[in-house]
Amino acid sequence: MDIGCAVGRTTLELASHFDEVIGVDLSNAFIEAANNVLSSGYPDLVNKVKFIVGDACKLDQSLGKFSLIFGGNLIDRLYDPAAFLLQISQFLESNGVLILTSPYSWLEDFTPKDKWIGGYLKEGKPVTTQEGLRNILGQHGFKELQAPEDIRFVIKENPWVYQYTLANVTFWKKL
């Protein structure tokens, strides 16, 4: 499952490695675009890939269980990231893997500050998002598989502006 799939690029890439992939996004427009890309550009994947509108913080139980869940550039754009993290194990098979990537650019436009899981000071000391992830996931049946890594990516904003970003990626195994 690809949560926060936008127009489905990662979902389609995952389909070359899995028998079934579901892309979930809150935006009707993104899901419509993803379905258009799927039907026009990837007809061989139509039976393997499904795109649905859904709220990452309140996922529908009927989605089932997955061996891998990917949340790319998602955690710092959710209105309640802890709610997302607390429910996600319900959707992972035993020994399933959760992959989260994010530049951890917390903004109150997306997440109320009291819901941030990192990027703030507590008793004068910085709390990182990695610490927040370790705290929540570690207490709820997940083991960090390896040290976090940084990955670079570029987002085209318009024909003249590109956004160069460094995101952190973490890998978690459901015990």
Short mmCIF file of C-alpha atoms in Angstrom, two decimals:
data_model
loop_
_atom_site.label_atom_id
_atom_site.label_comp_id
_atom_site.label_asym_id
_atom_site.label_seq_id
_atom_site.Cartn_x
_atom_site.Cartn_y
_atom_site.Cartn_z
CA MET A 1 0.00 0.00 0.00
CA ASP A 2 1.20 3.48 -0.90
CA ILE A 3 -0.34 6.03 1.47
CA GLY A 4 -0.32 9.62 0.29
CA CYS A 5 0.21 8.32 -3.23
CA ALA A 6 -0.56 11.64 -5.01
CA VAL A 7 -0.78 10.80 -8.74
CA GLY A 8 0.56 7.29 -8.23
CA ARG A 9 4.14 7.17 -9.43
CA THR A 10 5.42 5.12 -6.47
CA THR A 11 2.30 2.93 -6.53
CA LEU A 12 3.01 2.02 -10.15
CA GLU A 13 6.66 1.31 -9.37
CA LEU A 14 5.63 -0.98 -6.50
CA ALA A 15 3.38 -2.91 -8.88
CA SER A 16 6.44 -4.30 -10.65
CA HIS A 17 7.41 -6.02 -7.38
CA PHE A 18 4.05 -7.01 -5.86
CA ASP A 19 0.95 -8.88 -7.05
CA GLU A 20 -1.42 -6.19 -5.78
CA VAL A 21 -0.86 -2.54 -4.83
CA ILE A 22 -3.30 0.02 -3.49
CA GLY A 23 -2.58 3.74 -3.66
CA VAL A 24 -4.45 5.92 -1.16
CA ASP A 25 -4.67 9.70 -1.16
CA LEU A 26 -7.00 12.25 0.42
CA SER A 27 -7.24 14.25 -2.82
CA ASN A 28 -9.99 13.29 -5.27
CA ALA A 29 -8.11 15.14 -8.01
CA PHE A 30 -4.90 13.16 -7.39
CA ILE A 31 -6.76 9.84 -7.41
CA GLU A 32 -8.58 10.78 -10.60
CA ALA A 33 -5.26 11.70 -12.23
CA ALA A 34 -3.67 8.46 -10.98
CA ASN A 35 -6.50 6.41 -12.47
CA ASN A 36 -6.13 8.26 -15.78
CA VAL A 37 -2.38 7.57 -15.83
CA LEU A 38 -3.02 3.91 -14.97
CA SER A 39 -5.64 3.32 -17.66
CA SER A 40 -3.86 5.23 -20.43
CA GLY A 41 -0.19 4.49 -19.71
CA TYR A 42 -0.11 1.20 -17.83
CA PRO A 43 -2.90 -1.04 -19.16
CA ASP A 44 -0.91 -4.14 -18.14
CA LEU A 45 -1.16 -3.04 -14.47
CA VAL A 46 -4.90 -2.32 -14.36
CA ASN A 47 -5.61 -5.66 -12.66
CA LYS A 48 -2.79 -5.19 -10.11
CA VAL A 49 -3.23 -1.56 -9.06
CA LYS A 50 -6.12 0.21 -7.40
CA PHE A 51 -6.30 3.89 -6.45
CA ILE A 52 -8.72 5.04 -3.78
CA VAL A 53 -9.54 8.23 -1.90
CA GLY A 54 -8.85 7.81 1.79
CA ASP A 55 -7.75 9.56 4.95
CA ALA A 56 -4.35 8.29 6.16
CA CYS A 57 -5.33 9.04 9.75
CA LYS A 58 -8.58 7.04 9.49
CA LEU A 59 -7.90 4.18 7.10
CA ASP A 60 -10.77 1.88 6.20
CA GLN A 61 -10.39 -1.56 7.79
CA SER A 62 -11.62 -3.21 4.58
CA LEU A 63 -8.31 -2.35 2.88
CA GLY A 64 -6.86 -5.55 4.33
CA LYS A 65 -3.27 -6.34 5.27
CA PHE A 66 -0.10 -5.69 3.34
CA SER A 67 3.48 -6.93 3.38
CA LEU A 68 4.75 -3.40 2.71
CA ILE A 69 3.33 0.05 3.41
CA PHE A 70 5.03 3.13 1.99
CA GLY A 71 4.35 6.68 3.20
CA GLY A 72 6.34 9.12 1.12
CA ASN A 73 6.51 12.77 2.22
CA LEU A 74 3.46 12.13 4.32
CA ILE A 75 4.08 12.22 8.07
CA ASP A 76 4.61 16.00 8.32
CA ARG A 77 1.55 16.71 6.17
CA LEU A 78 -0.99 14.83 8.29
CA TYR A 79 -3.38 16.57 10.67
CA ASP A 80 -2.69 13.83 13.26
CA PRO A 81 0.52 11.89 12.54
CA ALA A 82 0.36 9.93 15.81
CA ALA A 83 -3.12 8.65 14.89
CA PHE A 84 -1.71 7.45 11.58
CA LEU A 85 1.20 5.69 13.28
CA LEU A 86 -0.97 4.09 15.97
CA GLN A 87 -3.34 2.50 13.46
CA ILE A 88 -0.85 1.43 10.78
CA SER A 89 0.10 -1.90 12.36
CA GLN A 90 -3.49 -3.08 11.78
CA PHE A 91 -2.76 -2.96 8.04
CA LEU A 92 0.60 -4.74 8.09
CA GLU A 93 1.09 -8.47 8.06
CA SER A 94 3.42 -9.97 10.69
CA ASN A 95 6.99 -9.14 9.66
CA GLY A 96 5.61 -6.55 7.25
CA VAL A 97 7.66 -3.45 6.52
CA LEU A 98 6.71 0.20 6.91
CA ILE A 99 8.81 2.71 4.97
CA LEU A 100 8.47 6.40 5.79
CA THR A 101 10.20 9.25 3.97
CA SER A 102 9.95 12.91 4.81
CA PRO A 103 11.97 16.12 4.91
CA TYR A 104 10.28 16.72 8.30
CA SER A 105 9.23 20.21 7.31
CA TRP A 106 6.55 20.63 9.96
CA LEU A 107 4.11 23.45 9.24
CA GLU A 108 1.02 24.50 11.14
CA ASP A 109 -0.75 24.85 7.77
CA PHE A 110 -0.90 21.04 7.71
CA THR A 111 -0.45 19.85 11.29
CA PRO A 112 -1.44 21.70 14.47
CA LYS A 113 1.74 22.26 16.47
CA ASP A 114 0.44 20.22 19.42
CA LYS A 115 0.23 17.19 17.05
CA TRP A 116 3.83 17.39 15.81
CA ILE A 117 5.84 14.28 16.69
CA GLY A 118 9.13 16.15 16.26
CA GLY A 119 10.60 19.46 15.20
CA TYR A 120 9.96 21.23 18.50
CA LEU A 121 11.60 21.94 21.85
CA LYS A 122 10.67 20.06 25.02
CA GLU A 123 12.10 21.44 28.23
CA GLY A 124 14.56 23.44 26.14
CA LYS A 125 15.85 20.43 24.19
CA PRO A 126 15.08 19.63 20.57
CA VAL A 127 12.83 16.65 19.87
CA THR A 128 13.49 15.20 16.42
CA THR A 129 10.92 13.46 14.27
CA GLN A 130 13.14 10.37 14.27
CA GLU A 131 12.85 10.32 18.07
CA GLY A 132 9.09 10.72 17.79
CA LEU A 133 8.87 7.86 15.30
CA ARG A 134 11.03 5.63 17.51
CA ASN A 135 8.92 6.44 20.55
CA ILE A 136 5.53 5.78 18.94
CA LEU A 137 6.42 2.87 16.65
CA GLY A 138 8.79 1.26 19.15
CA GLN A 139 6.04 1.12 21.77
CA HIS A 140 3.54 -0.35 19.31
CA GLY A 141 5.19 -3.45 17.91
CA PHE A 142 7.74 -2.10 15.45
CA LYS A 143 11.49 -2.52 15.21
CA GLU A 144 13.68 -0.11 13.29
CA LEU A 145 15.46 -2.17 10.62
CA GLN A 146 18.44 0.06 9.93
CA ALA A 147 19.78 3.51 10.60
CA PRO A 148 17.81 6.27 8.87
CA GLU A 149 19.16 7.44 5.55
CA ASP A 150 18.84 10.69 3.64
CA ILE A 151 17.64 10.72 0.04
CA ARG A 152 17.58 13.61 -2.40
CA PHE A 153 14.69 14.38 -4.70
CA VAL A 154 13.49 17.16 -6.96
CA ILE A 155 9.93 18.40 -7.38
CA LYS A 156 9.03 20.46 -10.42
CA GLU A 157 6.83 23.34 -9.26
CA ASN A 158 6.49 24.95 -12.70
CA PRO A 159 8.61 25.15 -15.89
CA TRP A 160 11.07 27.53 -14.20
CA VAL A 161 11.10 26.46 -10.56
CA TYR A 162 12.33 23.18 -9.12
CA GLN A 163 12.41 22.29 -5.46
CA TYR A 164 15.50 20.34 -4.34
CA THR A 165 14.82 18.48 -1.10
CA LEU A 166 16.62 16.18 1.27
CA ALA A 167 14.28 13.63 2.86
CA ASN A 168 14.93 11.15 5.62
CA VAL A 169 13.90 7.53 5.11
CA THR A 170 13.25 5.05 7.90
CA PHE A 171 12.45 1.33 7.69
CA TRP A 172 10.30 -0.43 10.30
CA LYS A 173 9.39 -4.09 10.73
CA LYS A 174 6.16 -5.13 12.44
CA LEU A 175 6.98 -7.76 15.03
#
